[in-house]
Short mmCIF file of C-alpha atoms and ligand atoms in Angstrom, two decimals:
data_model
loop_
_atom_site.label_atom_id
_atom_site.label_comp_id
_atom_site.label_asym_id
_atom_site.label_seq_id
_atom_site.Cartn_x
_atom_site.Cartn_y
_atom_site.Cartn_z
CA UNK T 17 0.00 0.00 0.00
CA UNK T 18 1.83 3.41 -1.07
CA UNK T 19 1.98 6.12 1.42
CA UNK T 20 -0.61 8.90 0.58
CA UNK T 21 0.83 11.71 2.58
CA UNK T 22 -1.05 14.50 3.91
CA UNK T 23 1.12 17.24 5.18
CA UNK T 24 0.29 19.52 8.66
CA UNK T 25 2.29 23.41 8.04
CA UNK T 26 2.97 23.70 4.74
CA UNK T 27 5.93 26.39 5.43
CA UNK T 28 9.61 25.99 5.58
CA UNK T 29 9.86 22.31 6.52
CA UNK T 30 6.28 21.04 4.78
CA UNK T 31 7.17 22.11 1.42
CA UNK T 32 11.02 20.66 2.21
CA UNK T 33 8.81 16.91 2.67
CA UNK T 34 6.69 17.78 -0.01
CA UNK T 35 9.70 18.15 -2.35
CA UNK T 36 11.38 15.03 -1.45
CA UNK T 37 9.08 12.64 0.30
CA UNK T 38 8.29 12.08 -3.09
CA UNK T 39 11.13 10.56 -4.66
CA UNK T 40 10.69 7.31 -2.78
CA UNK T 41 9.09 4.74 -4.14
CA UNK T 42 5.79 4.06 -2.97
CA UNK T 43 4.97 7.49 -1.42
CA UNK T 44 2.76 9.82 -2.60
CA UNK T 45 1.73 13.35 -1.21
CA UNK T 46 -1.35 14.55 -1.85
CA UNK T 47 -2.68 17.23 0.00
CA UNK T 48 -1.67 19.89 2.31
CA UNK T 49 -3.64 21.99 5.69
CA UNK T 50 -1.96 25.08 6.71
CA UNK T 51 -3.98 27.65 9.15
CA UNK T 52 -2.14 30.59 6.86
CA UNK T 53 -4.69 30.79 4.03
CA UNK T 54 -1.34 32.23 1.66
CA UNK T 55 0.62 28.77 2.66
CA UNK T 56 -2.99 26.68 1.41
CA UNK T 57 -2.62 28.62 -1.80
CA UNK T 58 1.36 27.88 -2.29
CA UNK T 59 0.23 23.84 -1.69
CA UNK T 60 -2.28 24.18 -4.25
CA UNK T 61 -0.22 26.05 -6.87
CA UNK T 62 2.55 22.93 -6.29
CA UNK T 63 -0.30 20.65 -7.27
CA UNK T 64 -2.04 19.94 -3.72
CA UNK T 65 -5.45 19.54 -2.22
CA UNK T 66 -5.32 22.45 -0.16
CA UNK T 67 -7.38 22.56 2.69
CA UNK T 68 -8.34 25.54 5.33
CA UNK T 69 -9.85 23.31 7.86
CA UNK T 70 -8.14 20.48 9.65
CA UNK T 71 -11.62 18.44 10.30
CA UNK T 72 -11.99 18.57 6.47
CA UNK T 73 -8.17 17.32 5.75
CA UNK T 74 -8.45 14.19 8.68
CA UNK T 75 -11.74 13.45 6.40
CA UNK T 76 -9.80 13.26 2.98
CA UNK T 77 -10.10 8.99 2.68
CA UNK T 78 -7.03 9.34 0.26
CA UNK T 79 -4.51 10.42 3.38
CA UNK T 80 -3.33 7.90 5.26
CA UNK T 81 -0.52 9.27 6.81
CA UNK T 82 0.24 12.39 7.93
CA UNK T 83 3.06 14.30 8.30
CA UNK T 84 3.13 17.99 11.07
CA UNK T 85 5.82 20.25 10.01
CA UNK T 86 3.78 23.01 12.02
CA UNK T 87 5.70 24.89 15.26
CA UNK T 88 6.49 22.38 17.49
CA UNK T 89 3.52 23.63 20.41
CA UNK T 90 0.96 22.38 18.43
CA UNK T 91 2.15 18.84 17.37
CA UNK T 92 0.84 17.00 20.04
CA UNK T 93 -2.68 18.07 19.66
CA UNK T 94 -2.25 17.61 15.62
CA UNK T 95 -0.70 14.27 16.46
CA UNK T 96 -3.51 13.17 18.59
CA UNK T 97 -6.12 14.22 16.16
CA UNK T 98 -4.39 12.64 13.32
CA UNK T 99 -4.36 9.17 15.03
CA UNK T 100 -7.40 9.61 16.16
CA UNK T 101 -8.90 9.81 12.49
CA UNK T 102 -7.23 6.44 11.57
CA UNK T 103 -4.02 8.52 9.90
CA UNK T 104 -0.48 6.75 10.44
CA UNK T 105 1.70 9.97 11.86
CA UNK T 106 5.17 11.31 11.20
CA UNK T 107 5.62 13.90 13.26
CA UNK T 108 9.08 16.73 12.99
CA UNK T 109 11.24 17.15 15.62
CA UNK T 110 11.12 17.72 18.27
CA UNK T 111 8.26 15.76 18.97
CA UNK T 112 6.31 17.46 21.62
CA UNK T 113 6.99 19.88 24.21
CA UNK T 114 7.15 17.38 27.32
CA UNK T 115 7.30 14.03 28.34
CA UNK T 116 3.46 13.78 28.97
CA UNK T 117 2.63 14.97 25.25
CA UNK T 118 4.69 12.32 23.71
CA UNK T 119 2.69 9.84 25.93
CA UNK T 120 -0.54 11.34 24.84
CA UNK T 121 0.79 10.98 20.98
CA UNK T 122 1.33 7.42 21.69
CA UNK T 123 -1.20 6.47 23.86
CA UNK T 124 -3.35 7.43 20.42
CA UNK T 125 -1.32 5.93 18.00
CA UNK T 126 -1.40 2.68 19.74
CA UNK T 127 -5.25 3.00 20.52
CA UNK T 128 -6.09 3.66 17.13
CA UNK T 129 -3.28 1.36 15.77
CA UNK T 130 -1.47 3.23 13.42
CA UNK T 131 2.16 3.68 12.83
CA UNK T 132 4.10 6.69 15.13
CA UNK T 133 7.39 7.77 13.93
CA UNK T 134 9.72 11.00 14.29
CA UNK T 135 11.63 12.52 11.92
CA UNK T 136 15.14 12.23 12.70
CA UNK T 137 16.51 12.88 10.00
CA UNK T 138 20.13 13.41 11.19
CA UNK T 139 20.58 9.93 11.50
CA UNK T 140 20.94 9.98 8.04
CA UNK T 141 24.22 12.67 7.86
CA UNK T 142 27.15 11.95 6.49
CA UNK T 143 29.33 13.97 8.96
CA UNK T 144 27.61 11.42 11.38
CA UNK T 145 28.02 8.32 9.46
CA UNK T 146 31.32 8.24 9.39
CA UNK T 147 31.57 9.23 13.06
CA UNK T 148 29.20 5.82 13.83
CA UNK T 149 31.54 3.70 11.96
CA UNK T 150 34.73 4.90 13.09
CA UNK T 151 33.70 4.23 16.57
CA UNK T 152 31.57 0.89 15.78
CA UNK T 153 34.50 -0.59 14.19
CA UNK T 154 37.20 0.25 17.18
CA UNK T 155 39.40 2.35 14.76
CA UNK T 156 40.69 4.66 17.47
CA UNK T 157 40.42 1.87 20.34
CA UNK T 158 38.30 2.61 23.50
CA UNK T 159 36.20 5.88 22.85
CA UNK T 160 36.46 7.78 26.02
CA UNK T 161 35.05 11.08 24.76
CA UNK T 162 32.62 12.55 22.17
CA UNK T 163 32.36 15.94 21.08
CA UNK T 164 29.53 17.23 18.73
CA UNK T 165 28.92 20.56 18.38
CA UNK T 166 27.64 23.02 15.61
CA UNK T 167 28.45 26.55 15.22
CA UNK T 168 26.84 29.15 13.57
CA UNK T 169 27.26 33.04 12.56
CA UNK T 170 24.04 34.40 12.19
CA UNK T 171 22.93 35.00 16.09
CA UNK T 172 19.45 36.01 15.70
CA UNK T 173 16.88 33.55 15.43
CA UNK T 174 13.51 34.35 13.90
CA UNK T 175 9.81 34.03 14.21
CA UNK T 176 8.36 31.17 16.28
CA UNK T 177 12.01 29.82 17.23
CA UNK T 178 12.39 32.50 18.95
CA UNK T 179 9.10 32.05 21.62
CA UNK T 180 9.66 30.10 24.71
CA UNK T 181 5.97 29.44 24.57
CA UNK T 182 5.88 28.04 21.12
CA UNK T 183 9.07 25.36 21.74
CA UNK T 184 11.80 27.42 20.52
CA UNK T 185 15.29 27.55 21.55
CA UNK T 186 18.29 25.52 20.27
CA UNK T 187 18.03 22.72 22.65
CA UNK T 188 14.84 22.13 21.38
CA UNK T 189 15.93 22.73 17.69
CA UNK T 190 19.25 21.53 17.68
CA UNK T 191 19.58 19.37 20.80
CA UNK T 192 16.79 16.82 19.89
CA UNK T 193 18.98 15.97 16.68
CA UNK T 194 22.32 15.83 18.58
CA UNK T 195 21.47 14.20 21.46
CA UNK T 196 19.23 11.64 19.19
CA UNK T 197 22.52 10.97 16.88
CA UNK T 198 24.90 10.04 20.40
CA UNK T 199 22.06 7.83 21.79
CA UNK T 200 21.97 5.98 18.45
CA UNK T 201 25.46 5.56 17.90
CA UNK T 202 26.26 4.44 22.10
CA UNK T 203 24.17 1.79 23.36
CA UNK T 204 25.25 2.05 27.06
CA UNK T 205 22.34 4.09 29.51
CA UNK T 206 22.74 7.58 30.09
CA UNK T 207 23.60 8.22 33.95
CA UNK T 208 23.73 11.98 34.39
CA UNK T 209 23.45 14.84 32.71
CA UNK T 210 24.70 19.00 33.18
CA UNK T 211 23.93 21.29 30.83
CA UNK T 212 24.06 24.94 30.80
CA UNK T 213 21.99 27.42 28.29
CA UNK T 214 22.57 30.85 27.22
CA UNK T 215 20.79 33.40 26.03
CA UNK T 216 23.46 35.56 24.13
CA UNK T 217 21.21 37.95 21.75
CA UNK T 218 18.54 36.10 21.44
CA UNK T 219 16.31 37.06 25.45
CA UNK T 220 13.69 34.56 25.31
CA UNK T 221 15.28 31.18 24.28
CA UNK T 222 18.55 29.76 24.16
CA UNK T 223 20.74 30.53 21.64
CA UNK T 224 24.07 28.62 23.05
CA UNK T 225 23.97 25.40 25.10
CA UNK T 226 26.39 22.91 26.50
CA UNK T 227 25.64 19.81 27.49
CA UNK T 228 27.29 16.49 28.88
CA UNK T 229 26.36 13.42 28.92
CA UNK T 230 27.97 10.73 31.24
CA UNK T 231 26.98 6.97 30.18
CA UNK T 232 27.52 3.53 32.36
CA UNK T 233 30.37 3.43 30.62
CA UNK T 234 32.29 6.20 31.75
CA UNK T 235 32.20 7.85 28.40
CA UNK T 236 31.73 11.06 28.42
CA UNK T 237 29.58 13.23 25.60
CA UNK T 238 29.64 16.78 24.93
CA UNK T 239 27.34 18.85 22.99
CA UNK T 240 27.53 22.08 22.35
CA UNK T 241 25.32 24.23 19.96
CA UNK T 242 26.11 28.48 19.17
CA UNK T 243 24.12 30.81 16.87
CA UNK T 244 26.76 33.41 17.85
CA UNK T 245 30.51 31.28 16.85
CA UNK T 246 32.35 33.93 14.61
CA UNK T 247 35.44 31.41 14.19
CA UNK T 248 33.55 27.71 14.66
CA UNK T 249 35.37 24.61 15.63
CA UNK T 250 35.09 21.28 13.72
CA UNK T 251 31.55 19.29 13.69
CA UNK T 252 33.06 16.09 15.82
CA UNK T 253 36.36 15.94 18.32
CA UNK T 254 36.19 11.98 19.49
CA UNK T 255 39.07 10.83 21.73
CA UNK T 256 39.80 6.81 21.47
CA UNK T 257 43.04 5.66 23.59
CA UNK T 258 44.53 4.35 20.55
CA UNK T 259 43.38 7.55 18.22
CA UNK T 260 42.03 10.67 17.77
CA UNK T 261 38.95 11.63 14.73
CA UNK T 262 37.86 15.16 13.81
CA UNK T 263 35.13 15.55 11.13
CA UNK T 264 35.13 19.12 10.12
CA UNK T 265 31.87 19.90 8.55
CA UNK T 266 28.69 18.36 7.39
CA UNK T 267 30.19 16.74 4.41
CA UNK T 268 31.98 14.57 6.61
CA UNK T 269 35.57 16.10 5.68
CA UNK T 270 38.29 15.05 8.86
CA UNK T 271 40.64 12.19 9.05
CA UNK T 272 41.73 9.91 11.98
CA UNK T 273 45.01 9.96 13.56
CA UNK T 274 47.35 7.65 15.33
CA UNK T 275 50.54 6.85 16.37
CA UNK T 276 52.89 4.28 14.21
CA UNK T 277 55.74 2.07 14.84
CA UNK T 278 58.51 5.22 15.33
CA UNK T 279 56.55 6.63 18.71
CA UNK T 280 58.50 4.31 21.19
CA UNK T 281 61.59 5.81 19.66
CA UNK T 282 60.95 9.27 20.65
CA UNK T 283 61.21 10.92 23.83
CA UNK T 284 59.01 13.71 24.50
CA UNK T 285 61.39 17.04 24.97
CA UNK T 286 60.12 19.74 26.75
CA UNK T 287 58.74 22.64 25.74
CA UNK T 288 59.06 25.95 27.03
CA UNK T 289 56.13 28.26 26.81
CA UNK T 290 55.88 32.11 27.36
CA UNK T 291 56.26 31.39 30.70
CA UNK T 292 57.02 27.69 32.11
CA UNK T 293 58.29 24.19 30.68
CA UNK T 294 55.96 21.56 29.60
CA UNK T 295 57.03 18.53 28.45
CA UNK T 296 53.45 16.59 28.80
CA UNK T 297 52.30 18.77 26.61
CA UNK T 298 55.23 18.88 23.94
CA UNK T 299 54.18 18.41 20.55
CA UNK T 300 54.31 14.50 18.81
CA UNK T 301 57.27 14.90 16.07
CA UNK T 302 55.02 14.18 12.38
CA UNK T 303 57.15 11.28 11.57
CA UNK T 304 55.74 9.05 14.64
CA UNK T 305 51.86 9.96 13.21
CA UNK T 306 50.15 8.42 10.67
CA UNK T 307 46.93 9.84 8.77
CA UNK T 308 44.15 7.80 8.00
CA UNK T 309 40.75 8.32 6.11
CA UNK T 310 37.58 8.10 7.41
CA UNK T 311 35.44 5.37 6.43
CA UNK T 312 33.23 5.37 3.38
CA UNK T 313 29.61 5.23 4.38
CA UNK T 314 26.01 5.03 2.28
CA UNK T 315 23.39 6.57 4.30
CA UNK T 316 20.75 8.12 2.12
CA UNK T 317 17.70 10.01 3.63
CA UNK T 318 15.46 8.75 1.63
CA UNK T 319 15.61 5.58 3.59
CA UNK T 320 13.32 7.15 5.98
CA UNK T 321 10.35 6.61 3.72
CA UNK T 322 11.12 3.67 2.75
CA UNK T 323 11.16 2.57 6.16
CA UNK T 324 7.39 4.17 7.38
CA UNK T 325 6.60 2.71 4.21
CA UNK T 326 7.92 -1.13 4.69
CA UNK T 327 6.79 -0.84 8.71
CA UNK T 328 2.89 0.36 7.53
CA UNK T 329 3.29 -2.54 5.30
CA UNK T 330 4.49 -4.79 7.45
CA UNK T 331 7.37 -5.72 6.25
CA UNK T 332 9.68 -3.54 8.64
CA UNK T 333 10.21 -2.60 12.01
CA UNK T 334 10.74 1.50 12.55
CA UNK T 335 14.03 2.60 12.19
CA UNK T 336 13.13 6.08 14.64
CA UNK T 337 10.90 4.01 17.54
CA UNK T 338 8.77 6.05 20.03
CA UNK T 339 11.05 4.41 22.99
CA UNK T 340 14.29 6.06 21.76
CA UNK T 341 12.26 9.29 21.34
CA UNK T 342 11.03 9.27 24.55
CA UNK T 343 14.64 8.32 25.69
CA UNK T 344 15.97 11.23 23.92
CA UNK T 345 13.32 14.03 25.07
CA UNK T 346 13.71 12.34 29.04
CA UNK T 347 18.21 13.93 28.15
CA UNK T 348 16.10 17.35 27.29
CA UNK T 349 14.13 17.28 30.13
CA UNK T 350 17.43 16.74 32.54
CA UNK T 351 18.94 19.33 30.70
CA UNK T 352 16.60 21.94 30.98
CA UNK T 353 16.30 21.07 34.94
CA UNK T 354 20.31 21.09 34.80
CA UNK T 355 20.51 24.67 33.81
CA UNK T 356 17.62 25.49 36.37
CA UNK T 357 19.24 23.93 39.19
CA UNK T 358 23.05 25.06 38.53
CA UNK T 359 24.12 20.99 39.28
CA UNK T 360 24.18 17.19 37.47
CA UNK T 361 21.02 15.67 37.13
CA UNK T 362 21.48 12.05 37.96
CA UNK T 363 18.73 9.70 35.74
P1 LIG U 422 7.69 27.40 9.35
O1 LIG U 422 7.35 28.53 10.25
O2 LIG U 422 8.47 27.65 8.11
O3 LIG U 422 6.36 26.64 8.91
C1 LIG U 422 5.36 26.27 9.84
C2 LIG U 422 4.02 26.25 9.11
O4 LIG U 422 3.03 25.75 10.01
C3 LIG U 422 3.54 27.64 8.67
O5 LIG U 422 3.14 27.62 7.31
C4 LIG U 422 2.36 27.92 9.61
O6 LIG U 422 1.35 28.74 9.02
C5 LIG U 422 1.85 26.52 9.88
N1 LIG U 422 1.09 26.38 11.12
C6 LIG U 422 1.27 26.97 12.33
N2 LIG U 422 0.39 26.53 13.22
C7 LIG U 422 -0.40 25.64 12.57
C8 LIG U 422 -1.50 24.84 12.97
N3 LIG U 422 -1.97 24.86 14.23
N4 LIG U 422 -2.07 24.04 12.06
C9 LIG U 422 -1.62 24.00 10.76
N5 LIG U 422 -0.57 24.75 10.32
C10 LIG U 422 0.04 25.54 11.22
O7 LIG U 422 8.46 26.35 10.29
P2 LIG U 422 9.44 25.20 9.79
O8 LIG U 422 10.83 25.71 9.77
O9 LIG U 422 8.90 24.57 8.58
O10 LIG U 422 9.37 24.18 11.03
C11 LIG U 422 8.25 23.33 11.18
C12 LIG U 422 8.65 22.10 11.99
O11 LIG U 422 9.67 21.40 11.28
C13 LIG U 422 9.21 22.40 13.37
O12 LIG U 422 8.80 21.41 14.28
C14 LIG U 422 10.72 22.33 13.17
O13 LIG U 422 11.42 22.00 14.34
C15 LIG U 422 10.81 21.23 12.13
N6 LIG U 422 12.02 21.30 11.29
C16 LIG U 422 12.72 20.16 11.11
C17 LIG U 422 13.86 20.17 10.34
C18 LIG U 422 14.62 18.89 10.15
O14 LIG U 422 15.70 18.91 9.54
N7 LIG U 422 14.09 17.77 10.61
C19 LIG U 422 14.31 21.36 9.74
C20 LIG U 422 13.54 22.51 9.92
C21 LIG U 422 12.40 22.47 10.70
#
């Protein structure tokens, strides 16, 4: 059965779906509801069923899955409806705006037994890929820390992403897709959690974060998200005790690098700074390093689809699963309560 998608906010993000939802097999979109009468007529010029009234577009027998790419205050309640009406439901990120709402969102999709997915998309980056492997396959040993951050210039953030009350705020925005990519890559349990947020010219929502995650483990990951980063630092740092990686951007530019053979036969000379001697801290001579590419990866987006597609069939089980969401919105939650109560937040 193809998907017949219906899409919820046909702005920014909607017509982004619309666009390339479409080049996967087996998926269809065919109609859009927007409450901004302008953002109907856009869907319909782009060859839509436009509709101004939600109770009409949950009626439309041809949807059977929706997709809400509205501002993320009102997904739960478009969610809920959309199960409700018999709809499978993809909903952005980040979900919902609490713990209870994503309940309520599954709670229906489960009554009303239809598929409930998110859309993580981010699983899907290259820059991330590569990361995954690396680590997966042991290339730089024991992974003791992770560093993901993303910097950017611009500083002010617009429209609803920049109202507390309508779920704005990088950690929201930008957390939900970092923290989602380090649970998916580490299978060991989050145990606590610090994170602090900033408000740097943005006043009502965050517009800088930090955040660390400790696991069972004892690794430890950092995030870190700026609107405000005039000189940024690389997309990944990870530290492995026999390597270190750096990816630089989102293409997934970086290398790994290690020590060879030549290391033992070096002593470590010290180093005298502007003022006092290091020698812990004295640069590795380039002949004892060697340089290694990262690993090739295939991870298309469109596989995203294909998998709501194969699990409404199915024929699959969901690649994004409403536990992991959950798991990922219960590291917001701790971080939000983090930055409230100036300490760790043990889960
Ligand atoms: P946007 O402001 O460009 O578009 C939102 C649209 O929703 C607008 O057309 C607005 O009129 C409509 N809308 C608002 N309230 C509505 C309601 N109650 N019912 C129906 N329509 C309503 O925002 P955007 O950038 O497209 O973001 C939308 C969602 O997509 C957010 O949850 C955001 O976090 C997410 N997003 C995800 C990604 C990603 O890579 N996964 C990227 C950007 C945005």
């Amino acid at each position: 059965m193809p998907i017949k998608l219906g899409i919820i906010g046909y702005g920014g993000m909607g017509m982004w779906h619309h666009k390339n939802a479409q080049k996967v097999g087996g998926v269809d979109v065919v109609a859009a509801f927007d409450i901004d009468a302008y953002q109907v007529n856009v869907a319909k010029e782009a060859g839509l069923k436009g509709y101004h009234s939600l109770d009409e577009f949950l009626k439309d027998e041809e949807i059977n899955t929706v997709l809400i790419a509205t501002p993320n205050d009102v997904h739960k309640d478009l969610a809920v409806a959309s199960a409700n009406a018999g709809k499978n439901v993809i909903v952005e990120k980040p979900v919902a705006m609490s713990m209870k709402e994503i309940d309520e969102i599954i709670e229906a999709a489960e009554k009303n037994n239809v598929v409930f997915t998110v859309h993580q998309n981010r699983r899907w980056d290259k820059d991330f890929n590569k990361v995954k492997k690396a680590v997966e396959l042991g290339m730089i040993g024991d992974v003791y820390t992770i560093e993901s951050r993303v910097h950017g210039a611009g500083g002010l953030i617009y429209g609803w992403r920049n109202k507390k009350e309508c779920g704005g705020g990088m950690l929201l925005d930008w957390g939900v897709h970092l923290i989602d990519q380090i649970l998916y890559m580490i299978p060991n349990k989050v145990v606590r959690v610090y994170a602090e947020l900033f408000s740097v010219l943005n006043k009502d929502v965050d517009d800088y974060f930090k955040l660390l995650m400790k696991f069972d483990n004892g690794l430890s990951a950092q995030i870190e998200v700026g609107t405000f980063c005039l000189k940024p630092l690389p997309r990944w740092f990870v530290g492995g005790n026999k390597g270190t990686l750096v990816v630089d951007d989102f293409e997934g530019h970086g290398e790994i690098v290690k020590l060879n053979k030549l290391a033992d036969k070096f002593d470590a000379e010290i180093v005298e700074t502007t003022a006092g001697p290091t020698r812990t801290f004295a640069p590795r001579p380039e002949e004892v390093k060697d340089h290694f590419e990262l690993p090739d990866v295939n991870s298309e987006w469109i596989e995203f689809y294909a998998n709501v597609r194969d699990t409404i069939e199915g024929k699959a089980e969901l690649i994004v699963k409403p536990d992991e969401v959950k798991k990922v919105y219960s590291i917001i939650e701790a971080a939000f309560k983090s930055n409230q109560l100036g300490k760790a937040v043990e889960l």
